[in-house]
Coordinates of C-alpha atoms and ligand atoms in Angstrom, one line a residue:
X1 CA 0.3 -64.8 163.1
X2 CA -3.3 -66.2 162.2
X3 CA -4.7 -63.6 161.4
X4 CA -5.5 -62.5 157.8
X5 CA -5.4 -58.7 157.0
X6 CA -6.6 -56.8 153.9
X7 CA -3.6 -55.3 153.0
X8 CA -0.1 -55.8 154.1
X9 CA 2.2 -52.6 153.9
X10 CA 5.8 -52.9 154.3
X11 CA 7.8 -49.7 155.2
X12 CA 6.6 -47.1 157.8
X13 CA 8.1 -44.5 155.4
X14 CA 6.1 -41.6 154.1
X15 CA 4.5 -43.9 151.1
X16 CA 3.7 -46.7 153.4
X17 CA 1.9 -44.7 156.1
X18 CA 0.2 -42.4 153.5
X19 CA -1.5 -45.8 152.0
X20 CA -1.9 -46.8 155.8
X21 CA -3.5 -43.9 157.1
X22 CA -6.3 -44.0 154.0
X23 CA -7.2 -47.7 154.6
X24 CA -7.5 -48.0 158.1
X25 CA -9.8 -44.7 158.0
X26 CA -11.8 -46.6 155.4
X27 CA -12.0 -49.5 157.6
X28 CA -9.7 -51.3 155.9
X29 CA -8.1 -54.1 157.8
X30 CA -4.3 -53.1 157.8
X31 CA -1.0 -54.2 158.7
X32 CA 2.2 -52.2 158.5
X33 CA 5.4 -53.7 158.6
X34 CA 8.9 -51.5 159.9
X35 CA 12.0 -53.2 160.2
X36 CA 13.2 -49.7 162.8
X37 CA 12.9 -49.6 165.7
X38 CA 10.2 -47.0 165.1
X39 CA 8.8 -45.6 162.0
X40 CA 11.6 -43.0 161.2
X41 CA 14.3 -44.4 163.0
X42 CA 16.0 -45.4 160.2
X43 CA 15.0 -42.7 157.9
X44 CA 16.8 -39.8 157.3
X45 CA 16.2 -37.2 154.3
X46 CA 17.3 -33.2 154.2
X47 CA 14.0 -32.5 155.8
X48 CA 12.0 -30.7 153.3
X49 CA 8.4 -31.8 153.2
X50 CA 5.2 -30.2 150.8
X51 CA 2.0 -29.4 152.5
X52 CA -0.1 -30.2 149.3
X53 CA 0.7 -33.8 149.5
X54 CA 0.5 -34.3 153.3
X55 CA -2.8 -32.3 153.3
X56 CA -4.3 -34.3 150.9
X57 CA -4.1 -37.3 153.2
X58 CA -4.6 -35.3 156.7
X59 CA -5.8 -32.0 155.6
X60 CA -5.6 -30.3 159.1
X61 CA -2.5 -31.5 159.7
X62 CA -1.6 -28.5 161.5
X63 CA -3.8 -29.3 164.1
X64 CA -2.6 -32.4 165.2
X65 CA 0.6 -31.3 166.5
X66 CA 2.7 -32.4 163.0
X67 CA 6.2 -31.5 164.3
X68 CA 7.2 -28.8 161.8
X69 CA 10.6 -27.5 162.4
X70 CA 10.4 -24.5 160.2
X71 CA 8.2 -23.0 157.7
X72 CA 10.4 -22.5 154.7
X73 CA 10.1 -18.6 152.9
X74 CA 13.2 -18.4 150.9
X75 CA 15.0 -21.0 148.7
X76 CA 18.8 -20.1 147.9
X77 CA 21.0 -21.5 145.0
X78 CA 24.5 -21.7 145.2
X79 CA 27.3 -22.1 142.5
X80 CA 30.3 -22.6 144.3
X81 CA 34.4 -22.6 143.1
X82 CA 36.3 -24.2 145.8
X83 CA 37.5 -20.5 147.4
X84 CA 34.0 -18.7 146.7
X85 CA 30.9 -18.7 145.1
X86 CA 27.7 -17.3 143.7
X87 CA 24.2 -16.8 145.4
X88 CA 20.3 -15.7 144.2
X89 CA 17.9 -16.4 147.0
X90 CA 14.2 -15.9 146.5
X91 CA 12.2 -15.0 149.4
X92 CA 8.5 -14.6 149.2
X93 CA 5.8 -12.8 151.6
X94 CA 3.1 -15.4 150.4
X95 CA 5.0 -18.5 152.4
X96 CA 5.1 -16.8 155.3
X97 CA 1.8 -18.1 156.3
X98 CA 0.2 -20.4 153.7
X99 CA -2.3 -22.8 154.4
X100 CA -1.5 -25.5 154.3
X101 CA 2.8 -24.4 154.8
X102 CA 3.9 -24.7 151.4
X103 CA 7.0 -26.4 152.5
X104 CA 8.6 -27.2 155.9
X105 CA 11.8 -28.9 157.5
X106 CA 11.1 -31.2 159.9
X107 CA 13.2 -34.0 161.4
X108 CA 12.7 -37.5 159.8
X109 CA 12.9 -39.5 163.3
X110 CA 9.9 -37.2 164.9
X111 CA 7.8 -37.1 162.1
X112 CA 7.7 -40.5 160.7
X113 CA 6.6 -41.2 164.4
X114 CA 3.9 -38.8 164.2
X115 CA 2.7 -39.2 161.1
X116 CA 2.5 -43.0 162.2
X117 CA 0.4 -42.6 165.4
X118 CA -1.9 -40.6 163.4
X119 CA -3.1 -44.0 160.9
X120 CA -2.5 -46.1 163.9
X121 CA -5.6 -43.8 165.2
X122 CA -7.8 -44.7 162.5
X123 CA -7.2 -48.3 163.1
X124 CA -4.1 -49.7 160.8
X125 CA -1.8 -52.1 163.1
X126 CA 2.0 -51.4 163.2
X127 CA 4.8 -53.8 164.1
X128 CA 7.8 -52.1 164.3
X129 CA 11.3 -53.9 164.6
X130 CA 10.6 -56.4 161.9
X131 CA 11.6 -57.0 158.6
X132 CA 9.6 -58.2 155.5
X133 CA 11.9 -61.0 154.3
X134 CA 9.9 -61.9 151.7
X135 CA 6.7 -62.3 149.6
X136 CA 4.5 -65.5 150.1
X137 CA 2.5 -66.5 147.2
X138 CA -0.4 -68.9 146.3
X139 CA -1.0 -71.9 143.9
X140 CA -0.8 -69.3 141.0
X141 CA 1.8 -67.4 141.6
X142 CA -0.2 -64.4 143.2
X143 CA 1.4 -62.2 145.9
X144 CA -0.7 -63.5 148.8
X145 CA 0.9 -62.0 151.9
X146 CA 4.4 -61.7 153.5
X147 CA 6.7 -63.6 155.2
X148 CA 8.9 -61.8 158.3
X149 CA 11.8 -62.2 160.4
X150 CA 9.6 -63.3 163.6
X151 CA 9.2 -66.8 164.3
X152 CA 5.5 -66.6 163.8
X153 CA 5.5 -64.1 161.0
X154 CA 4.0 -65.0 157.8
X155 CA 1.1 -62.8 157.5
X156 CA -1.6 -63.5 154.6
X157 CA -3.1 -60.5 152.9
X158 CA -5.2 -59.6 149.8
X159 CA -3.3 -57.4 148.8
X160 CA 0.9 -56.5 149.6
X161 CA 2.0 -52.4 149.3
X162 CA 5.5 -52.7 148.8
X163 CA 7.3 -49.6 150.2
X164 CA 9.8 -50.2 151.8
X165 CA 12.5 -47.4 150.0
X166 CA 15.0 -47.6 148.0
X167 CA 17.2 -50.9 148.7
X168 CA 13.8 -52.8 148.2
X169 CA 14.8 -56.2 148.0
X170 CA 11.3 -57.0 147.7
X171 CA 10.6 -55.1 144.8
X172 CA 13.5 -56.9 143.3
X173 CA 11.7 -60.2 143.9
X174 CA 8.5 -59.5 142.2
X175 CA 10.3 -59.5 139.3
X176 CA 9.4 -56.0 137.9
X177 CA 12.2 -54.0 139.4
X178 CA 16.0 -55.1 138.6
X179 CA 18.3 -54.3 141.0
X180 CA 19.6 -50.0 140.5
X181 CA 22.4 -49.6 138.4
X182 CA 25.2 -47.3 140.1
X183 CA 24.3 -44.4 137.9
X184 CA 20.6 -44.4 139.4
X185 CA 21.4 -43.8 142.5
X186 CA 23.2 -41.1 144.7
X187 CA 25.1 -41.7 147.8
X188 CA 24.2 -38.9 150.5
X189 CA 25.9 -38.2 153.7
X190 CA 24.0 -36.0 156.5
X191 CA 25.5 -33.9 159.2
X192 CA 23.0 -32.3 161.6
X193 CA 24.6 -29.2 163.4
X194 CA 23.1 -28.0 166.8
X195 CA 23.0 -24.2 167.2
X196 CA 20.8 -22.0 169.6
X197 CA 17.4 -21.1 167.7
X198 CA 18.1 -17.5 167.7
X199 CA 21.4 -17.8 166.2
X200 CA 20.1 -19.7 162.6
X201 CA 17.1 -17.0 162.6
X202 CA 19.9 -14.2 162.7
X203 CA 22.3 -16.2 160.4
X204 CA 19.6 -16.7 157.8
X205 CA 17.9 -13.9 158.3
X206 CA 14.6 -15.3 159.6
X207 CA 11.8 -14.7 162.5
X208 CA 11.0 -17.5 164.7
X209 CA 9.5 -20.6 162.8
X210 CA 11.0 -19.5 159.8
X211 CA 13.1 -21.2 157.4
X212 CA 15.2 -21.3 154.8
X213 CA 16.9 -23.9 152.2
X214 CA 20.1 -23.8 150.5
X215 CA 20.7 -26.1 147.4
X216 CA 24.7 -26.0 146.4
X217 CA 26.4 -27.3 143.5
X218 CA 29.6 -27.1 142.0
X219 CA 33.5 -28.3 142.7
X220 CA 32.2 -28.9 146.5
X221 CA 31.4 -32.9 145.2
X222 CA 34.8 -32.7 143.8
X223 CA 34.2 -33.0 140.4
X224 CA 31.2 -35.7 140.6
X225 CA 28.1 -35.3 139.6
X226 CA 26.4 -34.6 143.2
X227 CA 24.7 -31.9 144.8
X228 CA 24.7 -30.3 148.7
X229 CA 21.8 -28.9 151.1
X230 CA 21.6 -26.6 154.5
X231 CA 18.1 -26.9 155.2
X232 CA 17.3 -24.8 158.5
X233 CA 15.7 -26.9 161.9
X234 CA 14.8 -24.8 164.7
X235 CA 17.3 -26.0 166.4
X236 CA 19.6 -27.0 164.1
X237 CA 21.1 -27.1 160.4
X238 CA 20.2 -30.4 158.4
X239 CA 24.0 -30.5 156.2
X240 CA 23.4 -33.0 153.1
X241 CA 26.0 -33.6 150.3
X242 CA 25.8 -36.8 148.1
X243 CA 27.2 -37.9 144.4
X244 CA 26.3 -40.5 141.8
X245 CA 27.5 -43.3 143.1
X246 CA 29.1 -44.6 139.8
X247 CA 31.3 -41.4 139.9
X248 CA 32.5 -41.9 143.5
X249 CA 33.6 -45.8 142.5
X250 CA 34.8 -43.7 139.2
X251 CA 36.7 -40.5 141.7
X252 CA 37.5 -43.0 144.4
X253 CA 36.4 -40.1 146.9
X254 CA 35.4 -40.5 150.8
X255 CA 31.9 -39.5 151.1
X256 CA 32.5 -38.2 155.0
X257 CA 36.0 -36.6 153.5
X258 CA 33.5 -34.6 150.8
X259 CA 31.1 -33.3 153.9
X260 CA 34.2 -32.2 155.8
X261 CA 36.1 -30.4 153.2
X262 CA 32.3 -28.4 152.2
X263 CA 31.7 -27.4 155.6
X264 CA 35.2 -25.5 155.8
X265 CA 33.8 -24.0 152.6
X266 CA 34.2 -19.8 153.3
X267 CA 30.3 -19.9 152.3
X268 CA 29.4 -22.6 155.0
X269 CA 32.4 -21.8 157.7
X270 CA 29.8 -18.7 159.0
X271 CA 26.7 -20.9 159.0
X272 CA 27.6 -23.4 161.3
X273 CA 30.4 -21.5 163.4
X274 CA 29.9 -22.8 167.0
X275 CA 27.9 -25.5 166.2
X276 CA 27.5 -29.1 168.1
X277 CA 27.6 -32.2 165.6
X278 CA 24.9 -34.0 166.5
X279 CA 24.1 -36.9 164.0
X280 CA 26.1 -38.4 161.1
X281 CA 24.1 -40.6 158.3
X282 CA 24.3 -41.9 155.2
X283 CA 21.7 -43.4 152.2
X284 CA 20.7 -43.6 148.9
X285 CA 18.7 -41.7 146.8
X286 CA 16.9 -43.0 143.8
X287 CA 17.8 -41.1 141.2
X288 CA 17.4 -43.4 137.8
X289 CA 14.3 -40.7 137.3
X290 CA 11.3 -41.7 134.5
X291 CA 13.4 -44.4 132.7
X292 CA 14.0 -46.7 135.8
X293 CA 10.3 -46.9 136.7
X294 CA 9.5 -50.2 137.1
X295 CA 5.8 -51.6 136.5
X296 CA 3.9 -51.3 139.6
X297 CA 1.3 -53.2 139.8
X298 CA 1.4 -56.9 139.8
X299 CA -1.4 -60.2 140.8
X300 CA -1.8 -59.1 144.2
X301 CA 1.1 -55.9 144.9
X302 CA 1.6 -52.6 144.5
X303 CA 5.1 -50.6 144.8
X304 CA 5.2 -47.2 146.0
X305 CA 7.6 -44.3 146.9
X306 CA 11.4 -44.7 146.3
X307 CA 11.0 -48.1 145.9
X308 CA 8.9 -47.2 142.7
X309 CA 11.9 -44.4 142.0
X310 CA 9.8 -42.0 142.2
X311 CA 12.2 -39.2 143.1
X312 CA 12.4 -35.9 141.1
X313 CA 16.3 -35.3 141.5
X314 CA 16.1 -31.8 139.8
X315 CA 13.6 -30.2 142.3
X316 CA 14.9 -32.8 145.6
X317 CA 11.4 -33.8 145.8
X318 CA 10.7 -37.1 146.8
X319 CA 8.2 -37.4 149.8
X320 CA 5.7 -35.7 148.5
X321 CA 5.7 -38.7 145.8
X322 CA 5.9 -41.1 148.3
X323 CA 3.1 -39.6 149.9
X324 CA 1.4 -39.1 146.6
X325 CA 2.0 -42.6 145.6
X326 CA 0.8 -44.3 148.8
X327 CA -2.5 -42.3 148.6
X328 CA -2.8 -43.2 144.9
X329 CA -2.2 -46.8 146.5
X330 CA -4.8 -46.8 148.7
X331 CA -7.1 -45.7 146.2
X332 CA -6.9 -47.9 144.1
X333 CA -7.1 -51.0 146.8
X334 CA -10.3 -49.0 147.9
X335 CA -11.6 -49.6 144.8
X336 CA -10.4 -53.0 144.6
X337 CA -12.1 -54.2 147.4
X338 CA -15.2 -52.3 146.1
X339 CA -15.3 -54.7 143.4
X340 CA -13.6 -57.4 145.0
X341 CA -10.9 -57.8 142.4
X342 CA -7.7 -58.4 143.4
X343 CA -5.9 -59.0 140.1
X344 CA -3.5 -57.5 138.8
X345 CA -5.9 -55.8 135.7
X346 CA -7.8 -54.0 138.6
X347 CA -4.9 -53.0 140.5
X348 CA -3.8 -50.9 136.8
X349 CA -6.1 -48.4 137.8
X350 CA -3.0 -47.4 140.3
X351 CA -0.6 -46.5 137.4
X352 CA -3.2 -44.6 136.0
X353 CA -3.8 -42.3 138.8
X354 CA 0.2 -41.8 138.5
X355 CA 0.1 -40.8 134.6
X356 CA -2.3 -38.7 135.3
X357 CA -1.2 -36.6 138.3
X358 CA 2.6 -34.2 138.5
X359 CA 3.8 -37.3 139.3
X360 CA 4.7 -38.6 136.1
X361 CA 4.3 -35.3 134.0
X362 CA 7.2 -34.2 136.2
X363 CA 9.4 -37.1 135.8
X364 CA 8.9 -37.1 132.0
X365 CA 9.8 -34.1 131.9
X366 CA 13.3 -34.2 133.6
X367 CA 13.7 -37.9 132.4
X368 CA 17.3 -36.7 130.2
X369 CA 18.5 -34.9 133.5
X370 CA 20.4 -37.5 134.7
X371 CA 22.2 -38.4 132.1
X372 CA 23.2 -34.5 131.5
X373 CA 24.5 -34.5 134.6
X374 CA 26.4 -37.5 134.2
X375 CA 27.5 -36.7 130.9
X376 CA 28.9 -33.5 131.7
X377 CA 31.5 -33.6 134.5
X378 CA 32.7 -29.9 133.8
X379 CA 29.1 -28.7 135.3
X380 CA 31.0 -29.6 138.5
X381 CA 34.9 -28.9 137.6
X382 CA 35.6 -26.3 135.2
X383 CA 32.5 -24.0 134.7
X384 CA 32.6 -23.0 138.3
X385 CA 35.9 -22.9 138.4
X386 CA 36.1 -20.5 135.3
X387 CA 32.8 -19.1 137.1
X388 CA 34.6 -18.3 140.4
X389 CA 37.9 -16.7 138.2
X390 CA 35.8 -14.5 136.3
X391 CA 34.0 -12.8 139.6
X392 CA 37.4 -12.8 141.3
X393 CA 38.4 -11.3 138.4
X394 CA 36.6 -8.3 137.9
X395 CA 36.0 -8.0 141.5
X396 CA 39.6 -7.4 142.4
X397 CA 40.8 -3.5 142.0
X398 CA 44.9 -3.7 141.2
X399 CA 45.0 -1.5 138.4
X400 CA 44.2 -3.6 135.0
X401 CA 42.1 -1.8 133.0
X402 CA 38.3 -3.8 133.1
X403 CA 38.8 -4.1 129.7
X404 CA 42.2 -5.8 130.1
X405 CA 40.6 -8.1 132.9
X406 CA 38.0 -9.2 130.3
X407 CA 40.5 -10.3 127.6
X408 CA 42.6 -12.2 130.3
X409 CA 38.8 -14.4 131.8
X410 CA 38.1 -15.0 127.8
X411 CA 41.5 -16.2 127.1
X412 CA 41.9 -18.4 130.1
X413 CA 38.1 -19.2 129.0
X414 CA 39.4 -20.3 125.7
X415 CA 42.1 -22.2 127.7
X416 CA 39.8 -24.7 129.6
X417 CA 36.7 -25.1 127.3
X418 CA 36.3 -24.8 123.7
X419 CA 33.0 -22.9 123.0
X420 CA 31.8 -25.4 120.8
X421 CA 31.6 -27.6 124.2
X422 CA 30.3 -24.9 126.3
X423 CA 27.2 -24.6 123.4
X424 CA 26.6 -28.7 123.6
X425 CA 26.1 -28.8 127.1
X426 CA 24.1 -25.5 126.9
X427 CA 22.1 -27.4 124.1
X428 CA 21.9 -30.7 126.4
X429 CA 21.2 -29.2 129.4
X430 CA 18.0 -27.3 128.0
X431 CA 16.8 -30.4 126.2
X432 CA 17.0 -32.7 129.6
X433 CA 14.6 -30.3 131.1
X434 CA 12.2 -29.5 128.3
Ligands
FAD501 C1 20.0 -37.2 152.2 C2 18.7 -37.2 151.6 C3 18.0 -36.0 151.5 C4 16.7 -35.9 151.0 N1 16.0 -34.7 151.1 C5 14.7 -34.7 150.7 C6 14.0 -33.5 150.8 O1 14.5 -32.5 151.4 N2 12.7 -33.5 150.4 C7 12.1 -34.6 149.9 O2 11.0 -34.5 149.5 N3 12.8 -35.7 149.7 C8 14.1 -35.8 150.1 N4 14.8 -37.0 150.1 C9 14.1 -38.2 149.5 C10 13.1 -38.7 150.5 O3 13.7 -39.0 151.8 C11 12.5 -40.0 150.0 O4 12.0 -39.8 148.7 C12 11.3 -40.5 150.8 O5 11.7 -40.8 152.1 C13 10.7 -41.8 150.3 O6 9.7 -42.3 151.1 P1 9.4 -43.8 151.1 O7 8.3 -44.0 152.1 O8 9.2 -44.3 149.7 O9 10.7 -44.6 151.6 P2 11.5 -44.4 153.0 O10 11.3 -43.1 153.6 O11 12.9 -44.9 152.7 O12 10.8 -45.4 153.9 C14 10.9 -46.8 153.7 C15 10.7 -47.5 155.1 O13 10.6 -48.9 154.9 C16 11.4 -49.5 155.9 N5 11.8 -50.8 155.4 C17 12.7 -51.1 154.4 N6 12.8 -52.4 154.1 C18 12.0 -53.0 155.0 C19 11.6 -54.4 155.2 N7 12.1 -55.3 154.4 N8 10.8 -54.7 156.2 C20 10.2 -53.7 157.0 N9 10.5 -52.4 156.8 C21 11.3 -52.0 155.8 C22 12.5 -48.6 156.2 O14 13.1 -48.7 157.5 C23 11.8 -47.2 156.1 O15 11.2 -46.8 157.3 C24 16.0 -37.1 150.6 C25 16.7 -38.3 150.7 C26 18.0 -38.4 151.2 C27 18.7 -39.7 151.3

């Protein structure tokens, strides 16, 4: 290619068209870069997005068609033993018809697509099935474009957004981002399950265009540190479970053996009775949190999104960030080209926007989760084990005295945990989150 853009974005990912969709609508000349064979292709996440970050890009998204499986009004938690488990749900009036939604499934393939037609309409250019192999540089060293897998496919630009996810290779080759350790990042395996739309709204509960999301842990990730999802499309149930991937070298467990044995959970078995598999996937997550946040700004680049790890694994948010991110991206190249600087100095201005926004606030703030999680296996072995004995306990009538029932749960209690550990991981667990 001859041509020279202004910026150069690789990934057509959430971050990437975010920045994308800013630029081109400032008349920013634009290039995006997906190695898919269209944006969301290869992309696949439980589905939840946040209509604060998506309307702060395209603010009447809802009027473009934005192909929203369901509106999301209640949020269940699940602690689950491997023969039972507990639930709280919160369900809430005020979601039911929020503008914008406050949060919504939709399906990864579809919207990606969407959301990329709609910067493609303010003027960026998108060339899908290619991949960014690498970064091309000038006489001093500045990122000065990108180099593809097409014959003709260097492509010179002021200024490179890198984000292209999680396994960014490129990222690694700017220097500022090492390569994830295995503890920073969770494998995730995804089942979609087709059911008729009026079976999941009488299953959950729901009206039409309603939805609801489950967020599961306990013994179903076999003792790792992992966590599972049933996030409702209209048409189907998006089924997520994932670990640290140090734990499953560690547990030598099959990640598609772990989704089987949780959906003959009893708690899942009713959900997704009669149901047509319709997809299996698999990918990472970043979860390294505050402390594996590289430096993103360099001479000439940006990072963005989960290539940045900018993924809060406490709350599974992680494109609104990447949508965050991008926009803060594209703000700062605005303003770049305003002053026609291009160095890294002005591009700084991008990590500020970060500091300052619940971007970084909120990854501060859970920054020792990850290690709490990791430290304390019996979050996901004993304690609901001990949690499902207890309930089962007291919930079965065969004569022992309720008093007599409590002794035997404290005693068995006593047996598996010492309260001494039972008050450290309290104590650890309340100080990751402060
Ligand atoms: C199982 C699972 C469930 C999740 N659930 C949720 C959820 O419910 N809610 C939530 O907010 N987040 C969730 N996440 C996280 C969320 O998916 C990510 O945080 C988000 O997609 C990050 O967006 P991104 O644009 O940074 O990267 P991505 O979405 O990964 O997009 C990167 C894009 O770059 C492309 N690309 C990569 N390398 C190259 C290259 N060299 N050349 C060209 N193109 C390239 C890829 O094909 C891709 O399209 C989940 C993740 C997983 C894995």
């Amino acid at each position: 290619m001859d041509e020279d853009f202004d910026v150069a974005i690789v990934g057509a990912g959430p971050a990437g068209i975010s920045a994308a969709y800013i630029l081109a609508k400032k008349g920013i000349k634009t290039i995006i870069f997906e190695r898919g064979e269209y944006p969301g292709a290869k992309n696949i996440s439980g589905g939840v997005l946040y209509g604060h970050d998506l309307a702060r890009i395209i603010p009447d998204f809802m009027d473009r068609n934005c192909p929203v499986e369901r509106n999301i009004v209640e949020s269940r938690l699940w602690y689950l033993s491997k023969q039972g488990g507990y639930s709280v749900a919160y369900r809430d009036r005020v979601f039911y018809d929020r503008t914008p939604l406050n949060a919504f499934t939709v399906g990864r393939a579809r919207f990606d697509r969407w959301f990329a037609e709609q910067a493609v309409a303010q003027g960026a250019l998108l060339i899908s099935n290619t991949v960014v192999t690498d970064l091309l540089r000038n006489g001093s060293n500045r990122v000065s474009g990108v180099k593809t897998d097409r014959p003709d496919g260097d492509v010179r630009a002021r200024i490179v957004l890198l984000a292209d996810g999680i396994n960014s290779a490129l990222a690694a080759k700017t220097g500022f981002r090492p390569e994830p350790k295995p503890d920073a990042v969770a494998l995730a395996v995804k089942d979609v399950i087709e059911l008729p739309e009026e079976m999941i709204n009488e299953r959950f509960g729901v009206e039409a265009g309603q939805g609801v999301t489950t967020e599961i842990v306990g013994e179903i990730t076999a003792g790792m540190d992992g966590i599972a999802v049933i996030y409702t499309n209209r048409h189907s149930l998006s089924i997520c479970i994932g670990a640290n991937l140090s734990d499953f070298m560690k547990y030598k467990v099959k990640p598609y053996d772990m989704l089987e044995e949780f959906k003959s959970h009893p708690m899942v078995v009713p959900l997704i009775k009669n149901g047509r598999p319709k997809e299996y996937m698999a990918h990472w997550i970043a979860e390294g949190g505050y402390d594996t946040i590289p430096r993103l700004a360099g001479e000439g680049f940006l990072i963005a999104g989960d290539s940045a790890s900018l993924f809060n694994a406490l709350h599974r948010e992680g494109s609104n960030m990447a949508m965050t991110s991008g926009r803060f991206a594209a703000e700062t190249i605005i303003e770049a080209f305003g002053k026609g600087d291009f160095t890294g100095e002005s591009l700084a201005g991008y990590m500020a926007r970060l500091r300052d926004s619940y971007i970084m606030a909120d990854l501060k703030k859970y920054r020792g989760f990850n290690g709490f999680r990791l430290k304390h296996h019996e979050l996901f072995s004993v304690f609901p084990e001990l949690a499902g004995m207890s309930a089962r306990e007291m919930l079965t009538v065969d004569g022992t005295s309720k008093k007599q029932k409590q002794k035997n749960i404290w005693k068995r209690i006593r047996k598996e945990i010492s309260l001494l550990k039972i008050a450290r991981i309290l104590w650890d667990g309340l100080r990751s989150v402060k």
